[in-house]
Amino acid sequence: MRIIFAFIIPVFLFSCGNDSGKAKMFCETTCQKDTIKFINETHKLKPYIYISAANCLPDSVIWSYSGLGTNRKLSFDDFGGHKFNLNEKYMSCYFNDTSYAWLLFNDCSNGRGYFAKIPFNKSQNIQRKGSAFNKFDPKFAVADGLVAYTDKGNIFVEEMATGKKAMMTFGKMLDLDYDAMHEFIDSVNISPTHVWAKVLMGKDWKAIEKNITLE
């Protein structure tokens, strides 16, 4: 199957008022008034993912495709157990035909990266991670077609089109706070053949790297 980048229907976001005095955000905070829409316009069945809004925040994720006959729906809060602040510039969606879609985004409040592998088949469960290295963060370089995340002791890499995987270990578990990732993992550079990361090991920063094979 092929990864196909979703066509993004333009949406209009409006300021939620005076942000003076607030802590610096990872990305601009806005009031989401309209549904954010990702649609694969090149596929004959036009699979899509919609993110509806309520009270200026993302409310629900709705996904389907022409001919499926039903929409699947999930509260957007279920991706992280809390309310999110989104900016469409820090989001992307990749469709693998009508099998599943990958939704990647960063929370504007603290920059934390998330992704979800969302199947169209009702018998399959959503896979989600709240410790993702998304390329919306300028210090996280991740090659197109890949998703990457950590479990505090390793970096895992997956190819979105094929599901092939690889990993690199830190050699120990880190006392890592995903809401403050850069305090523990300064930067990463991830390609289909190599993983590099600058990691805080004890009191010292250490560069760790490994050649990988996705399989």
Short mmCIF file of C-alpha atoms in Angstrom, two decimals:
data_model
loop_
_atom_site.label_atom_id
_atom_site.label_comp_id
_atom_site.label_asym_id
_atom_site.label_seq_id
_atom_site.Cartn_x
_atom_site.Cartn_y
_atom_site.Cartn_z
CA MET A 1 0.00 0.00 0.00
CA ARG A 2 1.03 3.59 -0.55
CA ILE A 3 1.19 6.51 1.85
CA ILE A 4 -0.83 9.37 0.46
CA PHE A 5 -0.65 12.83 1.95
CA ALA A 6 -4.07 14.17 2.76
CA PHE A 7 -5.47 17.22 1.07
CA ILE A 8 -6.30 19.72 3.81
CA ILE A 9 -9.49 21.71 3.45
CA PRO A 10 -8.74 25.26 4.65
CA VAL A 11 -10.30 26.17 7.96
CA PHE A 12 -10.63 29.49 9.70
CA LEU A 13 -9.26 29.97 13.20
CA PHE A 14 -9.95 33.05 15.24
CA SER A 15 -8.13 34.54 18.21
CA CYS A 16 -9.59 33.72 21.60
CA GLY A 17 -8.80 37.13 23.02
CA ASN A 18 -5.90 38.74 24.80
CA ASP A 19 -3.07 36.26 25.48
CA SER A 20 -0.86 38.74 27.33
CA GLY A 21 0.52 37.42 30.59
CA LYS A 22 0.19 33.80 29.57
CA ALA A 23 3.12 31.37 29.51
CA LYS A 24 4.85 31.08 26.16
CA MET A 25 3.17 28.47 24.01
CA PHE A 26 4.80 26.00 21.62
CA CYS A 27 2.54 27.23 18.85
CA GLU A 28 -0.05 29.98 18.49
CA THR A 29 -3.20 29.41 20.48
CA THR A 30 -6.40 30.03 18.59
CA CYS A 31 -10.09 29.45 18.98
CA GLN A 32 -11.10 26.57 16.74
CA LYS A 33 -14.43 27.63 15.25
CA ASP A 34 -14.71 25.22 12.34
CA THR A 35 -14.09 21.55 11.67
CA ILE A 36 -10.55 20.68 10.58
CA LYS A 37 -10.78 18.37 7.58
CA PHE A 38 -8.23 15.95 6.12
CA ILE A 39 -9.41 14.25 2.91
CA ASN A 40 -7.56 12.03 0.45
CA GLU A 41 -8.95 13.63 -2.68
CA THR A 42 -6.88 11.40 -4.99
CA HIS A 43 -8.54 8.17 -3.80
CA LYS A 44 -11.83 7.22 -5.46
CA LEU A 45 -13.46 6.56 -2.07
CA LYS A 46 -12.10 9.79 -0.54
CA PRO A 47 -11.27 8.59 2.98
CA TYR A 48 -11.38 11.42 5.50
CA ILE A 49 -10.76 12.46 9.08
CA TYR A 50 -12.66 15.40 10.56
CA ILE A 51 -11.91 17.12 13.87
CA SER A 52 -14.95 19.01 15.10
CA ALA A 53 -14.86 21.92 17.55
CA ALA A 54 -16.73 22.93 20.69
CA ASN A 55 -16.02 25.88 23.00
CA CYS A 56 -12.93 26.86 20.97
CA LEU A 57 -11.28 23.43 21.44
CA PRO A 58 -11.16 20.19 19.44
CA ASP A 59 -14.16 18.07 20.40
CA SER A 60 -14.48 14.87 18.34
CA VAL A 61 -12.62 12.86 15.70
CA ILE A 62 -14.86 11.53 12.92
CA TRP A 63 -13.57 9.27 10.16
CA SER A 64 -14.94 7.23 7.27
CA TYR A 65 -14.91 6.99 3.48
CA SER A 66 -17.46 6.98 0.68
CA GLY A 67 -19.40 3.72 0.62
CA LEU A 68 -18.52 2.61 4.15
CA GLY A 69 -22.03 3.53 5.22
CA THR A 70 -21.17 4.82 8.68
CA ASN A 71 -18.94 7.25 10.53
CA ARG A 72 -16.68 6.24 13.38
CA LYS A 73 -16.39 8.81 16.16
CA LEU A 74 -14.18 9.36 19.21
CA SER A 75 -13.72 12.17 21.70
CA PHE A 76 -10.51 14.02 20.86
CA ASP A 77 -9.69 14.13 24.58
CA ASP A 78 -9.21 10.35 24.47
CA PHE A 79 -5.92 10.86 22.65
CA GLY A 80 -4.33 12.23 25.81
CA GLY A 81 -6.82 12.28 28.64
CA HIS A 82 -7.04 16.09 28.62
CA LYS A 83 -8.08 19.09 26.54
CA PHE A 84 -5.82 20.05 23.64
CA ASN A 85 -4.90 23.32 21.99
CA LEU A 86 -4.36 22.70 18.26
CA ASN A 87 -2.96 24.60 15.34
CA GLU A 88 -3.51 23.07 11.90
CA LYS A 89 0.06 24.01 10.93
CA TYR A 90 1.26 21.52 13.54
CA MET A 91 -0.87 18.64 12.30
CA SER A 92 -0.72 16.18 9.41
CA CYS A 93 -2.57 13.11 8.21
CA TYR A 94 -1.42 10.22 6.03
CA PHE A 95 -3.86 7.76 4.50
CA ASN A 96 -2.98 4.18 3.58
CA ASP A 97 -5.77 3.57 1.09
CA THR A 98 -8.90 2.76 3.14
CA SER A 99 -7.10 0.56 5.66
CA TYR A 100 -6.02 3.19 8.17
CA ALA A 101 -4.81 6.74 8.59
CA TRP A 102 -2.06 8.27 10.70
CA LEU A 103 -2.93 11.50 12.51
CA LEU A 104 0.09 13.41 13.86
CA PHE A 105 -0.10 16.56 15.97
CA ASN A 106 1.56 18.58 18.72
CA ASP A 107 -0.24 20.18 21.64
CA CYS A 108 0.31 23.92 21.43
CA SER A 109 0.29 24.31 25.21
CA ASN A 110 3.61 22.50 25.74
CA GLY A 111 4.74 21.07 22.40
CA ARG A 112 4.16 17.46 23.38
CA GLY A 113 3.93 15.22 20.31
CA TYR A 114 1.15 12.73 19.66
CA PHE A 115 0.15 10.35 16.91
CA ALA A 116 -2.67 7.88 16.33
CA LYS A 117 -2.98 5.05 13.84
CA ILE A 118 -6.70 5.06 13.09
CA PRO A 119 -8.20 2.02 11.31
CA PHE A 120 -11.34 2.26 9.21
CA ASN A 121 -12.27 -1.33 10.09
CA LYS A 122 -14.45 -1.41 13.22
CA SER A 123 -12.86 -4.66 14.39
CA GLN A 124 -9.46 -2.97 14.82
CA ASN A 125 -8.42 -0.69 17.66
CA ILE A 126 -6.78 2.72 17.47
CA GLN A 127 -3.09 2.76 18.35
CA ARG A 128 -2.03 6.01 20.01
CA LYS A 129 1.15 7.46 21.49
CA GLY A 130 1.70 10.59 23.57
CA SER A 131 5.49 10.49 23.38
CA ALA A 132 6.01 11.12 19.68
CA PHE A 133 8.89 12.86 17.96
CA ASN A 134 7.00 14.85 15.35
CA LYS A 135 8.83 17.00 12.84
CA PHE A 136 6.63 19.99 13.72
CA ASP A 137 9.18 20.45 16.52
CA PRO A 138 12.27 21.98 14.84
CA LYS A 139 14.62 19.95 17.07
CA PHE A 140 13.06 16.64 16.04
CA ALA A 141 14.06 15.66 12.50
CA VAL A 142 12.05 12.65 11.34
CA ALA A 143 12.09 11.53 7.72
CA ASP A 144 8.85 11.62 5.73
CA GLY A 145 6.91 8.38 5.94
CA LEU A 146 8.09 7.54 9.47
CA VAL A 147 6.66 7.89 12.95
CA ALA A 148 8.88 7.72 16.04
CA TYR A 149 8.33 7.73 19.78
CA THR A 150 9.98 6.80 23.08
CA ASP A 151 9.00 4.67 26.07
CA LYS A 152 11.65 6.39 28.25
CA GLY A 153 14.21 3.66 27.58
CA ASN A 154 14.16 3.31 23.80
CA ILE A 155 13.29 5.06 20.56
CA PHE A 156 10.90 3.15 18.30
CA VAL A 157 10.56 3.86 14.59
CA GLU A 158 7.79 2.67 12.27
CA GLU A 159 7.24 3.06 8.56
CA MET A 160 3.67 4.21 8.02
CA ALA A 161 3.17 2.48 4.67
CA THR A 162 4.35 -0.99 5.66
CA GLY A 163 4.35 -1.25 9.45
CA LYS A 164 8.03 -2.20 9.39
CA LYS A 165 9.77 -1.28 12.65
CA ALA A 166 13.15 -0.74 14.28
CA MET A 167 14.40 0.55 17.63
CA MET A 168 17.38 2.04 19.42
CA THR A 169 17.92 1.65 23.16
CA PHE A 170 19.29 4.27 25.55
CA GLY A 171 20.75 1.49 27.70
CA LYS A 172 18.71 2.58 30.73
CA MET A 173 15.29 3.93 31.62
CA LEU A 174 15.13 7.72 31.89
CA ASP A 175 13.15 9.64 34.49
CA LEU A 176 11.46 11.39 31.59
CA ASP A 177 8.48 13.73 31.62
CA TYR A 178 6.72 13.61 28.25
CA ASP A 179 5.28 17.09 28.90
CA ALA A 180 8.84 18.46 29.09
CA MET A 181 10.57 16.26 26.52
CA HIS A 182 13.43 18.65 25.72
CA GLU A 183 14.61 18.61 29.31
CA PHE A 184 15.59 14.97 28.76
CA ILE A 185 15.88 14.48 24.98
CA ASP A 186 17.25 17.63 23.39
CA SER A 187 17.02 16.55 19.75
CA VAL A 188 16.71 13.59 17.42
CA ASN A 189 17.51 12.84 13.79
CA ILE A 190 15.73 9.79 12.43
CA SER A 191 15.90 8.27 8.95
CA PRO A 192 14.95 4.82 7.60
CA THR A 193 18.55 3.68 8.18
CA HIS A 194 19.82 5.65 11.18
CA VAL A 195 18.70 6.99 14.56
CA TRP A 196 20.58 9.71 16.46
CA ALA A 197 19.54 11.37 19.71
CA LYS A 198 21.04 13.80 22.25
CA VAL A 199 19.91 12.45 25.62
CA LEU A 200 20.43 13.55 29.24
CA MET A 201 22.08 10.60 30.97
CA GLY A 202 22.36 11.45 34.66
CA LYS A 203 23.87 14.94 34.72
CA ASP A 204 25.51 14.80 31.30
CA TRP A 205 24.22 15.09 27.74
CA LYS A 206 25.20 12.17 25.56
CA ALA A 207 24.82 11.54 21.82
CA ILE A 208 23.48 8.05 21.13
CA GLU A 209 23.16 6.64 17.63
CA LYS A 210 22.53 3.42 15.79
CA ASN A 211 22.20 2.15 12.22
CA ILE A 212 18.80 0.49 11.85
CA THR A 213 16.95 -1.80 9.47
CA LEU A 214 13.19 -1.51 9.24
CA GLU A 215 11.70 -4.98 9.25
#
